[in-house]
């Protein structure tokens, strides 16, 4: 087993199509093609080869980048075909040797990121008017099939050989890690007994049966495969165009973030990440807008990727990913903002007005929503610190609402404030489908309505009374209380905290997304730790080795 | 299981089919589909002719075959297993020493089915690949041998279908139908393995195929004959009896081609043999290179998780497993030549993961023996020329050498260099069209095409000049 502490080189999440090693992105009219052609030797870390279009985090970082660029840079795209450049192989899933040689935290982060990417595909279909089609030209196993499941439709070649499969249970004694089980029954609504059969047959299901069971939408002989894929892509594109007519015009190129990296800090234009390794804490500060918003969608597009609301949230996203993967021992993140709350509210109003008619303004808001969900899903304790100079207003207040707790300085004269905007009332749903306000006030939904109706900024006592912050502290107690809270939190078991926070953050009914993440956290992470998977004779450890796994047969 | 031979039933067998009505019904339902397939995809143009064929009628060594004229669609395809060995034990892997399984163990049902389907798929595939060859047979003797090979491949299909029907329930019946639905070389429904989707266009291909590719079959059967699943083991053992003839057809075929070429070279030492309508030696070497390497691919990857699993689980052993002293193969390693950073270096691979390579070693050794026999023709003639097997790294499409470019000596080249020299090593379009130009049928008893020598002996003690097929 590998070691979470061995300090492998840090992972960087920024890339660009000109540097892709595993994917080729091409465009023809309203259909984009995303072709997987994984380079075996171009691995993120040592010790494995990416055979048969299997993937590691490096492959998925490119996929996430490609999807992000599709949304912003190619508004002409209405449907993306996810396909393979390899003959008779679509994708063999996450690389097993990579998983077997990775430490627990890396595996979890890998699964989480890949899940967020796949959920992003569904988000793109539901909200951005870009549909997706998985064109399975050959073997499609494990994570390969899960990638297909994230698409709107799946076409499988019928050559008497190619099958879709989820072989994790019979082959590796673990679970599919990117929502495969949930999507088979929840999204594709495959009958549960058939799903049970499917998930225990290592070689999978092919041909007509795959279609009959609903595992794919259509099986097509090889000679008609390309034509069938093209026809479905066209139909999906037409559907997408009807759903979202505002998506048109020129794209907006995403520039590089290129932060300044220091030993204990990463500094972006609007975001700063500072680490206190000894205290195992980090401070993440988001700067508010420096000026008034551009008036209208066209002016926003003219500012392009430099637009504050886009740039700041892309930076926040990147900082969160670095925190998760590169700084495992940071247990607590202090969330701060700095700037003028009124300016944030002005930007909210401008975006809210523009997004109805303008696809770009809408994409900017959707990207903010995704980034905030990434924050919710970050397995570190999150404390918001609301003090002098902060701008927790509207969209930036969501950061405080995402926190496990918030501490607000009561400065006595109301200069330290929080304020709400219509952005707190809908555009930023959590994974459970509710706004952060609604999740917060499940017991009494009128509290959410009252908060949204509040006029003007709320000082600490009013914010505390409205239930928007956890503690309002006067300046006498402030420093000590915050210090003690931080020290106490950082001393608790990281495992127990991860589980506790995951239980408390998403109250309310389940959605497919919460099921996927919740079950991943609970079941997969448990199974990933169990001797039957990763013990000396566990199935994952033994995979590819000459000896057979030995199971402890006791069930819970 | 009953081992009495029943030749009277619709399906001749020694597995007591009469007593198992369910199985009998299932197989009798499959039989018409098989005959349809045979009429559609079997040898083209000779279905109604009487062919002098041997038919398996028993499993006793010595008297197992019966020779007579028969129309191929009326051939008595039967199900024959070697008699059981009392108290047989699993001979290798993690179940070593446990009683061999008479039923499929549930946990191995899927991999076993896969193994049987993959093996079974090659049988009809080769019949399909060879279906046009009858039109260009160099003699009646060869024509008959072709058909003999074809009907026995058909029987081998029966053997695998018997296992699928008997032990694999509904999935097994489905797979048995699929075996008749796939078609060699069909873009939509290809046969499972690559080498079985190449058409066999000419008789040089056929002799090379039966030498090299059928020998792969032999070694796969030898490995499966070791299986802990006893019915598979017994089935494969009997198939091996028939497979020997196929390799005989190939080995003697190539030898006759060489003899004829050498004869012409003796008579016309200064001429290009092609001017005299025979195959020149470099062309023979190129066809050898092609079929040897295509057949090497059939053994699978050099370092293989599947191979390790099959061995560990007692599903597929080494050939002649009893000759090894360690049947667990747990602590040992295999010194594998691998490509690392542009060089060929040796790496220690856990022995179980190298089982495909272990089997390939035995296969290559057998091929060496065969090539040595061919080379005796040159030795006797006092010629320096020798045929040889290329390096097993040359021209590979599966395993660790795929995607690298090796010359026949096993030296690494650049792709550009390899492509430039490819025509020296493998048949090109001109070679193929030359070989094709020689393929005109000779169907009179006792006559033989100019490019191949007659065989030294005929079939079943009949002379070469005999009416093996009544046209």
Short mmCIF file of C-alpha atoms in Angstrom, two decimals, chain B residues 44-457:
data_model
loop_
_atom_site.label_atom_id
_atom_site.label_comp_id
_atom_site.label_asym_id
_atom_site.label_seq_id
_atom_site.Cartn_x
_atom_site.Cartn_y
_atom_site.Cartn_z
CA UNK B 44 -18.62 -24.04 -51.12
CA UNK B 45 -19.57 -26.19 -54.11
CA UNK B 46 -19.04 -29.70 -52.74
CA UNK B 47 -21.90 -30.24 -50.34
CA UNK B 48 -23.57 -32.95 -52.42
CA UNK B 49 -20.39 -34.85 -53.31
CA UNK B 50 -19.28 -38.10 -51.76
CA UNK B 51 -16.11 -37.55 -49.80
CA UNK B 52 -13.94 -40.27 -48.33
CA UNK B 53 -13.96 -39.18 -44.70
CA UNK B 54 -13.14 -40.64 -41.36
CA UNK B 55 -15.76 -40.41 -38.66
CA UNK B 56 -15.14 -40.80 -34.95
CA UNK B 57 -17.06 -43.84 -33.74
CA UNK B 58 -15.35 -44.72 -30.48
CA UNK B 59 -12.80 -43.42 -28.04
CA UNK B 60 -10.65 -46.55 -27.98
CA UNK B 61 -7.17 -45.89 -29.32
CA UNK B 62 -6.63 -47.94 -32.47
CA UNK B 63 -10.21 -48.36 -33.57
CA UNK B 64 -11.68 -44.92 -33.02
CA UNK B 65 -12.28 -43.92 -36.62
CA UNK B 66 -14.33 -45.31 -39.46
CA UNK B 67 -13.56 -44.41 -43.11
CA UNK B 68 -16.22 -44.25 -45.80
CA UNK B 69 -17.77 -42.05 -48.45
CA UNK B 70 -20.24 -39.56 -47.08
CA UNK B 71 -21.93 -36.35 -48.21
CA UNK B 72 -20.71 -33.71 -45.82
CA UNK B 73 -24.11 -32.45 -44.58
CA UNK B 74 -24.85 -36.06 -43.66
CA UNK B 75 -21.64 -36.48 -41.72
CA UNK B 76 -22.28 -38.06 -38.32
CA UNK B 77 -21.08 -35.35 -36.01
CA UNK B 78 -20.99 -36.89 -32.58
CA UNK B 79 -20.15 -36.18 -28.98
CA UNK B 80 -17.24 -38.13 -27.62
CA UNK B 81 -15.41 -37.72 -24.37
CA UNK B 82 -12.40 -39.67 -23.20
CA UNK B 83 -13.40 -42.23 -20.56
CA UNK B 84 -13.26 -40.75 -17.05
CA UNK B 85 -10.23 -41.40 -14.88
CA UNK B 86 -11.46 -42.73 -11.58
CA UNK B 87 -10.60 -40.48 -8.65
CA UNK B 88 -9.10 -37.77 -10.86
CA UNK B 89 -7.81 -34.79 -8.88
CA UNK B 90 -7.27 -31.15 -9.79
CA UNK B 91 -3.65 -31.15 -10.89
CA UNK B 92 -2.55 -27.58 -10.27
CA UNK B 93 -3.36 -24.20 -8.77
CA UNK B 94 -5.03 -23.36 -5.48
CA UNK B 95 -7.34 -26.41 -5.67
CA UNK B 96 -4.43 -28.79 -6.26
CA UNK B 97 -5.21 -32.25 -4.93
CA UNK B 98 -8.96 -31.69 -4.50
CA UNK B 99 -11.30 -34.00 -6.44
CA UNK B 100 -11.83 -32.80 -10.02
CA UNK B 101 -15.21 -31.11 -10.56
CA UNK B 102 -17.95 -33.02 -12.34
CA UNK B 103 -20.18 -29.95 -12.25
CA UNK B 104 -19.21 -26.32 -12.85
CA UNK B 105 -18.28 -24.57 -9.61
CA UNK B 106 -20.53 -21.50 -9.40
CA UNK B 107 -17.71 -19.09 -8.81
CA UNK B 108 -15.96 -20.18 -12.01
CA UNK B 109 -19.01 -20.46 -14.17
CA UNK B 110 -18.44 -17.22 -16.07
CA UNK B 111 -14.72 -17.61 -16.76
CA UNK B 112 -15.22 -21.25 -17.76
CA UNK B 113 -18.00 -20.29 -20.12
CA UNK B 114 -15.76 -17.62 -21.60
CA UNK B 115 -12.94 -20.13 -22.12
CA UNK B 116 -15.26 -22.62 -23.79
CA UNK B 117 -16.93 -20.00 -25.97
CA UNK B 118 -13.57 -18.61 -27.10
CA UNK B 119 -12.26 -22.07 -27.93
CA UNK B 120 -15.58 -23.06 -29.53
CA UNK B 121 -15.66 -19.93 -31.68
CA UNK B 122 -12.44 -20.85 -33.47
CA UNK B 123 -13.92 -24.12 -34.76
CA UNK B 124 -16.69 -22.79 -37.03
CA UNK B 125 -14.49 -19.78 -37.78
CA UNK B 126 -11.84 -21.87 -39.49
CA UNK B 127 -14.48 -23.68 -41.55
CA UNK B 128 -15.73 -20.29 -42.72
CA UNK B 129 -12.24 -19.05 -43.46
CA UNK B 130 -11.54 -22.05 -45.68
CA UNK B 131 -14.86 -22.37 -47.45
CA UNK B 132 -13.64 -21.24 -50.89
CA UNK B 133 -10.48 -23.35 -50.96
CA UNK B 134 -12.18 -26.36 -52.53
CA UNK B 135 -12.38 -24.49 -55.82
CA UNK B 136 -8.59 -24.40 -56.18
CA UNK B 137 -7.50 -27.72 -54.66
CA UNK B 138 -4.16 -28.96 -56.04
CA UNK B 139 -5.36 -32.60 -55.95
CA UNK B 140 -8.27 -34.79 -54.92
CA UNK B 141 -6.16 -35.97 -52.01
CA UNK B 142 -5.80 -32.37 -50.78
CA UNK B 143 -9.45 -31.65 -51.41
CA UNK B 144 -10.39 -34.56 -49.20
CA UNK B 145 -7.96 -33.50 -46.49
CA UNK B 146 -9.46 -30.03 -46.51
CA UNK B 147 -12.92 -31.46 -45.99
CA UNK B 148 -11.67 -33.83 -43.32
CA UNK B 149 -10.24 -30.89 -41.42
CA UNK B 150 -13.50 -28.97 -41.93
CA UNK B 151 -15.85 -31.68 -40.68
CA UNK B 152 -13.67 -32.31 -37.67
CA UNK B 153 -13.64 -28.63 -36.81
CA UNK B 154 -17.40 -29.01 -37.01
CA UNK B 155 -17.23 -31.88 -34.54
CA UNK B 156 -15.09 -29.81 -32.23
CA UNK B 157 -17.82 -27.21 -32.30
CA UNK B 158 -20.24 -29.94 -31.27
CA UNK B 159 -17.95 -30.87 -28.41
CA UNK B 160 -17.96 -27.30 -27.07
CA UNK B 161 -21.69 -26.91 -27.61
CA UNK B 162 -22.25 -30.11 -25.66
CA UNK B 163 -20.44 -28.55 -22.71
CA UNK B 164 -22.37 -25.29 -23.03
CA UNK B 165 -25.73 -27.07 -23.19
CA UNK B 166 -24.96 -29.51 -20.42
CA UNK B 167 -23.34 -27.32 -17.82
CA UNK B 168 -24.20 -23.69 -18.47
CA UNK B 169 -28.00 -23.57 -18.55
CA UNK B 170 -29.79 -20.87 -20.47
CA UNK B 171 -26.67 -18.75 -20.92
CA UNK B 172 -24.97 -21.78 -22.40
CA UNK B 173 -27.77 -22.33 -24.92
CA UNK B 174 -27.63 -18.65 -25.85
CA UNK B 175 -23.88 -18.84 -26.41
CA UNK B 176 -24.34 -21.99 -28.51
CA UNK B 177 -26.68 -20.05 -30.79
CA UNK B 178 -24.23 -17.17 -30.97
CA UNK B 179 -21.50 -19.56 -32.13
CA UNK B 180 -23.55 -20.09 -35.26
CA UNK B 181 -24.46 -16.42 -35.63
CA UNK B 182 -20.97 -14.90 -35.77
CA UNK B 183 -19.18 -14.96 -39.12
CA UNK B 184 -15.49 -14.92 -39.89
CA UNK B 185 -14.48 -11.56 -41.34
CA UNK B 186 -17.94 -10.02 -40.95
CA UNK B 187 -17.60 -6.40 -39.85
CA UNK B 188 -20.78 -6.58 -37.75
CA UNK B 189 -20.50 -10.03 -36.25
CA UNK B 190 -16.85 -11.01 -36.36
CA UNK B 191 -15.38 -14.09 -34.79
CA UNK B 192 -13.84 -13.42 -31.40
CA UNK B 193 -10.14 -13.79 -32.20
CA UNK B 194 -8.36 -11.69 -34.82
CA UNK B 195 -6.53 -14.48 -36.67
CA UNK B 196 -9.87 -16.17 -37.34
CA UNK B 197 -11.21 -13.23 -39.27
CA UNK B 198 -8.52 -13.36 -41.98
CA UNK B 199 -9.68 -15.22 -45.08
CA UNK B 200 -7.61 -18.23 -46.12
CA UNK B 201 -7.32 -17.43 -49.79
CA UNK B 202 -4.84 -19.94 -51.09
CA UNK B 203 -3.40 -23.32 -50.27
CA UNK B 204 -0.09 -21.99 -49.02
CA UNK B 205 -2.09 -20.03 -46.42
CA UNK B 206 -4.02 -23.22 -45.68
CA UNK B 207 -0.90 -25.36 -45.14
CA UNK B 208 0.62 -22.65 -42.95
CA UNK B 209 -2.64 -22.20 -41.05
CA UNK B 210 -2.96 -25.92 -40.34
CA UNK B 211 0.71 -26.04 -39.31
CA UNK B 212 0.80 -23.02 -37.06
CA UNK B 213 -2.72 -21.98 -36.12
CA UNK B 214 -4.05 -25.49 -35.60
CA UNK B 215 -1.00 -26.11 -33.47
CA UNK B 216 -2.05 -23.20 -31.30
CA UNK B 217 -5.33 -25.11 -31.04
CA UNK B 218 -3.42 -28.19 -29.99
CA UNK B 219 -1.68 -26.36 -27.17
CA UNK B 220 -4.86 -24.67 -26.00
CA UNK B 221 -6.49 -28.12 -25.90
CA UNK B 222 -3.51 -29.55 -24.03
CA UNK B 223 -3.81 -26.81 -21.43
CA UNK B 224 -7.58 -27.28 -21.14
CA UNK B 225 -7.18 -31.06 -20.96
CA UNK B 226 -5.53 -30.34 -17.58
CA UNK B 227 -8.60 -28.45 -16.37
CA UNK B 228 -10.06 -29.23 -12.97
CA UNK B 229 -13.47 -29.19 -14.68
CA UNK B 230 -13.44 -32.83 -15.66
CA UNK B 231 -15.92 -32.80 -18.59
CA UNK B 232 -13.82 -30.09 -20.29
CA UNK B 233 -10.68 -32.07 -19.72
CA UNK B 234 -12.16 -35.27 -21.17
CA UNK B 235 -13.62 -33.44 -24.17
CA UNK B 236 -10.32 -31.78 -25.02
CA UNK B 237 -8.36 -35.00 -24.70
CA UNK B 238 -10.44 -36.60 -27.38
CA UNK B 239 -10.30 -33.53 -29.63
CA UNK B 240 -6.51 -33.78 -29.56
CA UNK B 241 -6.70 -37.14 -31.33
CA UNK B 242 -8.35 -35.46 -34.30
CA UNK B 243 -6.27 -32.28 -34.17
CA UNK B 244 -3.11 -34.31 -34.91
CA UNK B 245 -4.35 -34.96 -38.44
CA UNK B 246 -4.82 -31.25 -39.11
CA UNK B 247 -1.21 -30.54 -38.30
CA UNK B 248 -0.20 -33.49 -40.41
CA UNK B 249 -2.01 -31.89 -43.34
CA UNK B 250 -0.15 -28.63 -42.75
CA UNK B 251 3.30 -30.01 -42.10
CA UNK B 252 3.29 -32.42 -45.02
CA UNK B 253 1.66 -29.77 -47.20
CA UNK B 254 4.46 -27.26 -46.65
CA UNK B 255 7.02 -30.05 -47.01
CA UNK B 256 5.52 -31.01 -50.40
CA UNK B 257 5.67 -27.38 -51.51
CA UNK B 258 9.34 -27.22 -50.54
CA UNK B 259 10.13 -30.54 -52.23
CA UNK B 260 8.59 -29.33 -55.47
CA UNK B 261 10.47 -26.03 -55.37
CA UNK B 262 13.74 -27.80 -54.66
CA UNK B 263 13.08 -30.16 -57.58
CA UNK B 264 12.62 -27.23 -59.93
CA UNK B 265 15.70 -25.47 -58.53
CA UNK B 266 17.72 -28.58 -59.17
CA UNK B 267 16.55 -28.73 -62.78
CA UNK B 268 16.95 -24.99 -63.38
CA UNK B 269 19.63 -23.85 -60.98
CA UNK B 270 20.02 -20.43 -62.58
CA UNK B 271 16.38 -19.49 -62.98
CA UNK B 272 13.89 -17.74 -60.74
CA UNK B 273 11.65 -20.59 -59.56
CA UNK B 274 8.64 -18.37 -60.22
CA UNK B 275 9.39 -18.64 -63.92
CA UNK B 276 8.59 -22.33 -63.58
CA UNK B 277 5.35 -21.87 -61.71
CA UNK B 278 6.47 -22.86 -58.25
CA UNK B 279 6.87 -21.00 -55.00
CA UNK B 280 10.27 -19.42 -54.42
CA UNK B 281 11.83 -19.99 -51.01
CA UNK B 282 11.68 -16.35 -49.80
CA UNK B 283 7.93 -16.35 -50.40
CA UNK B 284 7.54 -19.53 -48.38
CA UNK B 285 9.54 -17.91 -45.58
CA UNK B 286 7.29 -14.83 -45.68
CA UNK B 287 4.12 -16.90 -45.35
CA UNK B 288 5.75 -18.79 -42.51
CA UNK B 289 6.58 -15.47 -40.79
CA UNK B 290 3.01 -14.31 -41.17
CA UNK B 291 1.20 -17.35 -39.83
CA UNK B 292 3.69 -18.10 -37.09
CA UNK B 293 3.30 -14.61 -35.66
CA UNK B 294 -0.50 -14.44 -36.10
CA UNK B 295 -0.66 -17.72 -34.22
CA UNK B 296 1.63 -16.48 -31.44
CA UNK B 297 -0.88 -13.74 -30.75
CA UNK B 298 -3.55 -16.34 -30.04
CA UNK B 299 -1.82 -17.33 -26.81
CA UNK B 300 -2.65 -13.91 -25.30
CA UNK B 301 -0.56 -11.41 -23.40
CA UNK B 302 2.86 -12.37 -22.04
CA UNK B 303 2.00 -10.96 -18.63
CA UNK B 304 -1.61 -11.75 -17.94
CA UNK B 305 -3.95 -11.48 -15.00
CA UNK B 306 -6.41 -13.78 -16.73
CA UNK B 307 -3.76 -16.44 -17.22
CA UNK B 308 -2.83 -16.21 -13.53
CA UNK B 309 -6.50 -16.46 -12.52
CA UNK B 310 -7.16 -19.42 -14.80
CA UNK B 311 -4.18 -21.25 -13.37
CA UNK B 312 -4.88 -20.33 -9.75
CA UNK B 313 -8.49 -21.42 -10.09
CA UNK B 314 -7.61 -24.73 -11.72
CA UNK B 315 -9.36 -23.91 -14.98
CA UNK B 316 -6.45 -24.03 -17.41
CA UNK B 317 -3.08 -25.64 -16.71
CA UNK B 318 0.20 -26.08 -18.49
CA UNK B 319 0.55 -28.70 -21.18
CA UNK B 320 1.55 -31.99 -19.57
CA UNK B 321 1.17 -30.51 -16.11
CA UNK B 322 2.23 -33.79 -14.50
CA UNK B 323 5.75 -33.33 -15.87
CA UNK B 324 6.29 -30.25 -13.71
CA UNK B 325 7.46 -30.73 -10.15
CA UNK B 326 5.69 -27.70 -8.67
CA UNK B 327 1.98 -27.50 -9.42
CA UNK B 328 1.30 -24.38 -7.39
CA UNK B 329 3.71 -22.12 -9.29
CA UNK B 330 3.45 -19.60 -6.50
CA UNK B 331 6.96 -18.62 -5.54
CA UNK B 332 8.66 -18.93 -8.88
CA UNK B 333 9.32 -16.40 -11.54
CA UNK B 334 9.69 -16.35 -15.26
CA UNK B 335 12.52 -14.41 -16.89
CA UNK B 336 10.64 -12.34 -19.45
CA UNK B 337 12.16 -10.18 -22.15
CA UNK B 338 10.36 -6.85 -21.95
CA UNK B 339 10.74 -3.51 -23.67
CA UNK B 340 11.82 -0.75 -21.30
CA UNK B 341 12.82 2.69 -22.48
CA UNK B 342 13.61 1.53 -25.97
CA UNK B 343 15.62 -1.52 -24.93
CA UNK B 344 14.88 -5.18 -24.50
CA UNK B 345 15.67 -6.16 -20.95
CA UNK B 346 14.92 -9.17 -18.78
CA UNK B 347 12.34 -8.87 -16.03
CA UNK B 348 11.22 -11.40 -13.43
CA UNK B 349 7.49 -12.00 -13.73
CA UNK B 350 5.51 -14.11 -11.21
CA UNK B 351 5.20 -17.50 -12.87
CA UNK B 352 1.40 -17.63 -12.72
CA UNK B 353 1.14 -14.36 -14.62
CA UNK B 354 3.46 -15.79 -17.26
CA UNK B 355 1.40 -18.92 -17.98
CA UNK B 356 0.53 -17.80 -21.50
CA UNK B 357 4.24 -17.48 -22.19
CA UNK B 358 4.97 -20.88 -20.67
CA UNK B 359 2.46 -22.42 -23.07
CA UNK B 360 3.86 -20.36 -25.93
CA UNK B 361 7.34 -21.72 -25.13
CA UNK B 362 6.13 -25.27 -25.58
CA UNK B 363 4.39 -24.26 -28.79
CA UNK B 364 7.47 -22.58 -30.25
CA UNK B 365 9.55 -25.62 -29.41
CA UNK B 366 7.09 -27.81 -31.30
CA UNK B 367 7.22 -25.42 -34.26
CA UNK B 368 11.04 -25.58 -34.20
CA UNK B 369 10.81 -29.34 -34.53
CA UNK B 370 8.49 -28.95 -37.50
CA UNK B 371 10.73 -26.42 -39.27
CA UNK B 372 13.71 -28.69 -38.69
CA UNK B 373 11.84 -31.45 -40.48
CA UNK B 374 11.17 -29.16 -43.43
CA UNK B 375 14.82 -28.16 -43.53
CA UNK B 376 15.80 -31.78 -44.01
CA UNK B 377 14.65 -31.42 -47.62
CA UNK B 378 17.36 -28.79 -48.12
CA UNK B 379 19.94 -30.82 -46.21
CA UNK B 380 19.33 -33.89 -48.36
CA UNK B 381 19.67 -31.75 -51.45
CA UNK B 382 22.92 -30.29 -50.15
CA UNK B 383 21.49 -26.77 -50.16
CA UNK B 384 22.52 -24.13 -47.63
CA UNK B 385 19.08 -22.50 -47.44
CA UNK B 386 17.13 -23.01 -44.24
CA UNK B 387 13.68 -21.86 -43.23
CA UNK B 388 13.50 -20.44 -39.76
CA UNK B 389 11.05 -19.14 -37.22
CA UNK B 390 11.27 -15.40 -36.75
CA UNK B 391 11.74 -13.94 -33.27
CA UNK B 392 8.55 -14.15 -31.26
CA UNK B 393 8.75 -10.38 -30.84
CA UNK B 394 8.39 -9.83 -34.59
CA UNK B 395 5.03 -8.66 -36.02
CA UNK B 396 2.97 -8.94 -32.86
CA UNK B 397 -0.41 -7.37 -32.22
CA UNK B 398 -1.19 -8.64 -28.76
CA UNK B 399 0.93 -8.58 -25.62
CA UNK B 400 3.97 -6.63 -24.54
CA UNK B 401 5.61 -6.52 -27.96
CA UNK B 402 2.57 -5.07 -29.71
CA UNK B 403 3.15 -1.45 -30.61
CA UNK B 404 6.90 -1.99 -30.95
CA UNK B 405 8.67 -2.79 -34.17
CA UNK B 406 11.02 -5.74 -34.22
CA UNK B 407 12.78 -7.36 -37.17
CA UNK B 408 12.67 -11.16 -37.48
CA UNK B 409 15.89 -11.36 -35.44
CA UNK B 410 14.17 -9.60 -32.56
CA UNK B 411 16.01 -6.29 -32.89
CA UNK B 412 14.06 -3.13 -32.15
CA UNK B 413 13.56 -0.81 -35.12
CA UNK B 414 11.78 2.45 -35.66
CA UNK B 415 8.31 2.24 -37.14
CA UNK B 416 9.51 3.97 -40.29
CA UNK B 417 12.39 1.53 -40.76
CA UNK B 418 10.10 -1.43 -40.12
CA UNK B 419 7.51 -0.29 -42.62
CA UNK B 420 10.27 0.24 -45.18
CA UNK B 421 11.45 -3.33 -44.83
CA UNK B 422 8.11 -4.98 -44.21
CA UNK B 423 7.99 -6.39 -47.77
CA UNK B 424 11.17 -8.39 -47.13
CA UNK B 425 9.55 -10.22 -44.27
CA UNK B 426 5.84 -10.51 -44.92
CA UNK B 427 3.89 -11.34 -48.08
CA UNK B 428 2.96 -8.20 -49.99
CA UNK B 429 0.27 -7.73 -52.62
CA UNK B 430 2.57 -8.95 -55.39
CA UNK B 431 3.47 -12.10 -53.48
CA UNK B 432 -0.19 -12.75 -52.85
CA UNK B 433 -1.22 -12.27 -56.43
CA UNK B 434 1.60 -14.57 -57.56
CA UNK B 435 0.51 -17.31 -55.16
CA UNK B 436 -3.08 -16.78 -56.25
CA UNK B 437 -2.04 -17.18 -59.91
CA UNK B 438 -0.87 -20.71 -59.15
CA UNK B 439 -4.18 -21.72 -57.64
CA UNK B 440 -5.91 -23.64 -60.40
CA UNK B 441 -7.80 -26.77 -59.46
CA UNK B 442 -6.48 -30.25 -60.33
CA UNK B 443 -9.22 -32.74 -59.64
CA UNK B 444 -8.25 -35.89 -61.52
CA UNK B 445 -7.24 -38.88 -59.39
CA UNK B 446 -3.45 -39.21 -59.33
CA UNK B 447 -2.79 -35.72 -60.74
CA UNK B 448 -1.33 -32.84 -58.75
CA UNK B 449 -0.77 -29.13 -59.36
CA UNK B 450 2.64 -28.10 -60.66
CA UNK B 451 3.61 -26.11 -57.54
CA UNK B 452 3.36 -28.94 -55.05
CA UNK B 453 4.78 -32.48 -54.94
CA UNK B 454 2.42 -35.46 -54.48
CA UNK B 455 2.30 -36.94 -50.98
CA UNK B 456 4.39 -40.01 -50.25
CA UNK B 457 1.39 -42.03 -49.07
#
